XYZ file of C-alpha atoms in Angstrom:
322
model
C 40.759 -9.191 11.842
C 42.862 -5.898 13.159
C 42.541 -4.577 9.391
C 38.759 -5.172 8.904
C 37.552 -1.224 7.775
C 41.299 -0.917 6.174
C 39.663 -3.047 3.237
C 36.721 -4.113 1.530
C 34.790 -6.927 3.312
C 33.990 -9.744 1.372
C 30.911 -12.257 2.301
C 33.402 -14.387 3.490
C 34.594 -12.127 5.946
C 31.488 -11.739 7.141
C 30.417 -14.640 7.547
C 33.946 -15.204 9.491
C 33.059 -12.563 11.951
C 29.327 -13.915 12.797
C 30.546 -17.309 12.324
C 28.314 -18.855 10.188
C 28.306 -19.794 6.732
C 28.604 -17.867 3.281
C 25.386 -19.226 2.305
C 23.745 -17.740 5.442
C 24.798 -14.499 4.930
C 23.937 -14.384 1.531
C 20.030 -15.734 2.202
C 20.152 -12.975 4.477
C 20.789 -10.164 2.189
C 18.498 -11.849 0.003
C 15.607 -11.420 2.708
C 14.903 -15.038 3.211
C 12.372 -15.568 5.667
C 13.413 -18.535 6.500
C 16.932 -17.742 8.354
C 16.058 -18.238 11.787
C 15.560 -14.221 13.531
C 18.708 -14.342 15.824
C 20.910 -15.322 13.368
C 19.210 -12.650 10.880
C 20.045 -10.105 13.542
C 23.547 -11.034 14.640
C 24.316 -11.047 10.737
C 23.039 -7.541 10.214
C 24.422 -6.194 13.010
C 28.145 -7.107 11.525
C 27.004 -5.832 8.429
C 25.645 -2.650 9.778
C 29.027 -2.315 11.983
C 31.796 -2.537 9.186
C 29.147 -0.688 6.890
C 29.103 -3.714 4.136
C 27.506 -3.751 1.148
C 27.984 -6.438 -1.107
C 29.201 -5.519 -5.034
C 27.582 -5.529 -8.470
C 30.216 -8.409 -9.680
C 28.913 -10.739 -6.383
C 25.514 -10.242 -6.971
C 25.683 -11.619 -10.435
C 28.055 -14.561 -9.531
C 25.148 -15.186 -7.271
C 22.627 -15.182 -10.285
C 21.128 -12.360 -10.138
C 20.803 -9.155 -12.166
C 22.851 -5.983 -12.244
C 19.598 -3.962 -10.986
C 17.280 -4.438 -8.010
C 14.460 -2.352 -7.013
C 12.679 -2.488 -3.366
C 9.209 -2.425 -3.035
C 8.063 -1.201 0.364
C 4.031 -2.000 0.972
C 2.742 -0.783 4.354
C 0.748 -4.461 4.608
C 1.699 -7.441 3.166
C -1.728 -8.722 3.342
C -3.054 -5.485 1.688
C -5.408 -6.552 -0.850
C -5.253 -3.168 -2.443
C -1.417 -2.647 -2.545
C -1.208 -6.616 -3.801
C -3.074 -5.969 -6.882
C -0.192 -3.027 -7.667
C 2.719 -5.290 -6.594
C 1.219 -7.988 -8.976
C 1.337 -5.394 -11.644
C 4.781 -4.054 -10.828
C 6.869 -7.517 -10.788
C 6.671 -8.615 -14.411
C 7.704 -5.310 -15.353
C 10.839 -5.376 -13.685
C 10.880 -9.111 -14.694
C 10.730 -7.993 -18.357
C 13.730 -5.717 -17.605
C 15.791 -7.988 -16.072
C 15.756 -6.296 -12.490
C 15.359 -8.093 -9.306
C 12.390 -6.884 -6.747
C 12.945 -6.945 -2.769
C 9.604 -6.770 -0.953
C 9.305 -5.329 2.236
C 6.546 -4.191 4.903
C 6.284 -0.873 6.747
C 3.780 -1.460 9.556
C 2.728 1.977 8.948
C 5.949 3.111 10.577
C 8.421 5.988 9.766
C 11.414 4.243 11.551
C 10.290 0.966 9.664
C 10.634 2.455 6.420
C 13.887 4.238 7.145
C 15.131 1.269 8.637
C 14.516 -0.500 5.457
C 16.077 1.804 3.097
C 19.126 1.904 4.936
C 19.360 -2.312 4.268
C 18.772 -1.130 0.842
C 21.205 1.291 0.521
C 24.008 -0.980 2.175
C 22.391 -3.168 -1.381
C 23.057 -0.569 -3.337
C 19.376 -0.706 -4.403
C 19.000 1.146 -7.996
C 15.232 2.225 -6.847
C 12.526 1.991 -4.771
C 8.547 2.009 -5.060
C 6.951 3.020 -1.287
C 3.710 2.833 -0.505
C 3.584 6.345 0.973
C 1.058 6.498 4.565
C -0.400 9.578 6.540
C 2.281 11.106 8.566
C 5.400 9.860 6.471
C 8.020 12.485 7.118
C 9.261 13.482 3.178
C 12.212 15.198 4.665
C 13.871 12.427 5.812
C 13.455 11.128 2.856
C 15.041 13.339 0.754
C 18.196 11.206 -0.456
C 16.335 9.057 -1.980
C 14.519 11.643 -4.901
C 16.136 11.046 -7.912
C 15.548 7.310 -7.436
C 12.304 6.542 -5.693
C 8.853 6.956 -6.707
C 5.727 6.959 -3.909
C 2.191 5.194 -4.459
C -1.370 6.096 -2.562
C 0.095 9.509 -0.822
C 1.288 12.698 -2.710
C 4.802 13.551 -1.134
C 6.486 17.026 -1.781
C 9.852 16.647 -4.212
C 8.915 13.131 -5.124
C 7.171 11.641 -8.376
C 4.392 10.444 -6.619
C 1.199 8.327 -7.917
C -2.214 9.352 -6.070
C -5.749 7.564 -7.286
C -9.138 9.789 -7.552
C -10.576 9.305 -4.044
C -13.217 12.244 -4.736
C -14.490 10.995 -8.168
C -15.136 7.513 -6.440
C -17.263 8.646 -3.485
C -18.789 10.755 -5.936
C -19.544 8.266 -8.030
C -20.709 6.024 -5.088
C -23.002 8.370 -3.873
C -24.582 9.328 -7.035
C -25.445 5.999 -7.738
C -27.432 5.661 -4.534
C -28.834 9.263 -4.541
C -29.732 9.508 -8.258
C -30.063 6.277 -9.796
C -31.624 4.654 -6.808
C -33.416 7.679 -5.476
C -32.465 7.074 -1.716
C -32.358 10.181 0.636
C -30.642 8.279 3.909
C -27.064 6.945 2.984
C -24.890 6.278 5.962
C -21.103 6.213 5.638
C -18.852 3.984 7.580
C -14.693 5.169 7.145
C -11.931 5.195 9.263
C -10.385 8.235 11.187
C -9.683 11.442 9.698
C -6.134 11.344 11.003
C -5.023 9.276 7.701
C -5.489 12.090 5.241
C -6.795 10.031 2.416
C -8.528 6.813 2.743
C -9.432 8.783 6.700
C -10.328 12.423 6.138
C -10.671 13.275 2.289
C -13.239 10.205 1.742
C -14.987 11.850 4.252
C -15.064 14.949 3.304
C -15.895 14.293 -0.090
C -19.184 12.185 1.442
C -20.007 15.037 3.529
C -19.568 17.684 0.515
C -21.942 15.663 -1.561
C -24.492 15.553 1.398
C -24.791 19.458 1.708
C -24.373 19.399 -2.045
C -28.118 17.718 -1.991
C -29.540 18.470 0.997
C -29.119 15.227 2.463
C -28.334 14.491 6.570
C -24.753 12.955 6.798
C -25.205 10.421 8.851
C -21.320 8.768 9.335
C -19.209 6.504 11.754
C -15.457 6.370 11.623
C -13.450 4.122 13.251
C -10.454 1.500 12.370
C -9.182 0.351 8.910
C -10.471 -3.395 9.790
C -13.083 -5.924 9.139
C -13.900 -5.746 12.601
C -14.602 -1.837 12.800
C -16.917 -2.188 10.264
C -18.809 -5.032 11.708
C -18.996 -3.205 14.958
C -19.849 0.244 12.717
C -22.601 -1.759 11.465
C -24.987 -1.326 13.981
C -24.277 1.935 15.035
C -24.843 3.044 11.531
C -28.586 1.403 11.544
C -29.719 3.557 14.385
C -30.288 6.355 11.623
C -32.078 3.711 9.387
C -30.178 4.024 6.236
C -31.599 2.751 2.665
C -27.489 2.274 1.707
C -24.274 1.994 3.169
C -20.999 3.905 2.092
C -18.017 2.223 3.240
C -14.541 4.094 2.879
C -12.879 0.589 1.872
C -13.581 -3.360 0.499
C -12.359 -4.208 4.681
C -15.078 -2.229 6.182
C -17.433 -3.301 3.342
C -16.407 -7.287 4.761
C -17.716 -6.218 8.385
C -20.895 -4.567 7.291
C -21.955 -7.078 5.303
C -21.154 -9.967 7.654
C -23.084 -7.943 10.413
C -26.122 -7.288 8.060
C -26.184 -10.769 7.196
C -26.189 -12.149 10.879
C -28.833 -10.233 11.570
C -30.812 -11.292 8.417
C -31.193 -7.619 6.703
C -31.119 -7.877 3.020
C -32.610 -4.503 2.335
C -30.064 -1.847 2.843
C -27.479 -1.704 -0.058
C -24.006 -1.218 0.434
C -20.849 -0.122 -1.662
C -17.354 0.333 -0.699
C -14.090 2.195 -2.693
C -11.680 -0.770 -3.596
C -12.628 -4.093 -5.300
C -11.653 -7.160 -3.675
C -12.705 -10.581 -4.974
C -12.958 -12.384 -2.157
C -16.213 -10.079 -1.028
C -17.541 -9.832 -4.792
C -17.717 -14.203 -4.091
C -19.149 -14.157 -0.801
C -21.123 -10.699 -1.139
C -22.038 -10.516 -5.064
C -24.202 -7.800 -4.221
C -21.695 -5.526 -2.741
C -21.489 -2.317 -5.514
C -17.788 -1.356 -5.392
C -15.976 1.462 -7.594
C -12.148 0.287 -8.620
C -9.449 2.727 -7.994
C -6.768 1.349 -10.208
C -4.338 -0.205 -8.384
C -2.966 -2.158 -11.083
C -2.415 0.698 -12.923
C -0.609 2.674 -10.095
C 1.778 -0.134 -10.426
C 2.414 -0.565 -13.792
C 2.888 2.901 -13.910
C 5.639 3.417 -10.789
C 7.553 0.412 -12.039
C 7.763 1.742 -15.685
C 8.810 5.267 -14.016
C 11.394 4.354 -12.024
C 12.645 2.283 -14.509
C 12.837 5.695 -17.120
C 14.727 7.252 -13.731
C 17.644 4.996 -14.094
C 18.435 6.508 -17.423
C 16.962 10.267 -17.221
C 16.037 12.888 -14.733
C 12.108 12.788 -13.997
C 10.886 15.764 -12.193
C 8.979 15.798 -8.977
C 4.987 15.320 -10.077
C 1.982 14.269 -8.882
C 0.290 11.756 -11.395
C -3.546 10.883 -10.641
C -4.803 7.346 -12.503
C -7.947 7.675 -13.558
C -10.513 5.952 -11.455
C -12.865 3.205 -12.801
C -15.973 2.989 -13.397
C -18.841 1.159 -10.939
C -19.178 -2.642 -11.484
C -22.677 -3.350 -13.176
């Protein structure tokens, strides 16, 4: 095709030039998981090459609406970020506008990576699930259209939860209304800035607050860090545990319960109801992930018709289950 960039490609001529089928090209700009990877890549590599991007007019002959929105979680089995997706699709259901779900990995390159596939979409918006050591500057193209959940980021509307009031809360429960004067915490490194270092903090503040010894353990966000946390954190004999998240919260209790302890308490930030079943006595404070959702889809839905200035927007933690 000697006059390929001299027009606009069509899926056709795509699909021409990585000779395969119109309907495999088009389940691959749909994100179907199930095109096999090789073809996926071959695909995208032709698109990516004649800079392709298919129209407005061809999406809706395809059935779908005249607005799309990515959603880009940093896990896909993120209980946490789940619960805000779940909130966030019938919103953009309601509003007739398709939602493309991607992952991040926790990886700057991943996330750029996936904005440029949906910029050759011509995506109308984008929620990200913002992570420690996201680089805002290279995201700046995307302001006036994307809005960031979990991490404040400069120049972007972004939507942060109250990690201070919940430790807070967390540890006033076990230092006033239980009366206990050892309370361990078990979080992950202070190199992610919130769930990591300001959880941390915030424990640590409260401790020289009330005159209580810190006694803490960091290590991985992971079921398996917290098991193996577990047993460092009994050395200090602790009446209560503090965990930094519901995954940590998993390995602590498994390892208490192995090891047939039934009288140190623990609570974790997050609620997850998969340890509430197997763990009822787990105390857990809610963050509101639901409501970061709901709120960042109906946002960037208001930015598609008006300019929305850069802010940072807290939701309002929840209270402690009884």
């Amino acid at each position: 095709m000697t006059d390929t960039n001299k027009k606009k490609l069509t899926i056709n001529d795509i699909a021409k030039l990585c000779g395969v089928g119109k309907s495999t090209v088009s389940r691959v700009l749909n994100q179907d998981p199930m095109v096999n990877e090789e073809t996926r890549k071959k695909v995208n590599s032709i698109i990516e090459k004649y800079k392709f991007t298919p129209s407005k007019s061809a999406r809706a002959m395809r059935g779908y609406s005249n607005r799309s929105f990515g959603i880009i979680v940093t896990r896909l089995d993120s209980y946490a970020e789940n619960q805000a997706v779940s909130a966030i699709l019938p919103i953009l259901y309601q509003n007739n506008i398709d939602p493309i779900i991607l992952e991040s990995q926790f990886s700057q390159a991943k996330v750029e990576e996936n904005l440029k596939m949906l910029a050759h979409q011509k995506i109308d918006g984008v929620i990200l699930f913002a992570f420690s050591g996201i680089n805002a500057a290279n995201l700046a193209s995307w302001k006036q259209k994307m809005v960031v959940i979990a991490r404040p980021l400069e120049g972007f509307v972004s939507i942060c939860h109250d990690d201070e009031r919940a430790v807070n809360a967390l540890m006033h429960y076990f230092h006033r209304d239980k009366h206990y004067q050892h309370i361990s915490f078990i979080g992950i490194q202070i190199n992610d800035e919130t769930t990591g270092l300001l959880r941390y903090q915030t424990y640590l503040q409260y401790c020289q607050q009330h005159q209580l010894i810190s006694q803490a353990q960091l290590g991985e966000l992971n079921y398996q860090s917290g098991y193996l946390l577990a047993k460092q954190a009994l050395a200090s004999k602790p009446q209560a545990i503090l965990c930094a998240t519901d995954s940590l919260a998993f390995g602590v209790q498994k390892y208490l319960a192995e090891q047939k302890i039934d009288h140190i308490e623990v609570a974790c930030i997050g609620r997850n109801d998969l340890l509430t079943f197997l763990f009822p006595q787990t105390k857990f404070y809610r963050l509101g992930f639901r409501e970061s959702g709901q709120e960042a889809a109906n946002i960037l839905i208001q930015m598609l018709e008006k300019n929305i200035p850069a802010q940072k927007i807290i939701i309002s933690s929840h209270d402690l289950n009884p």
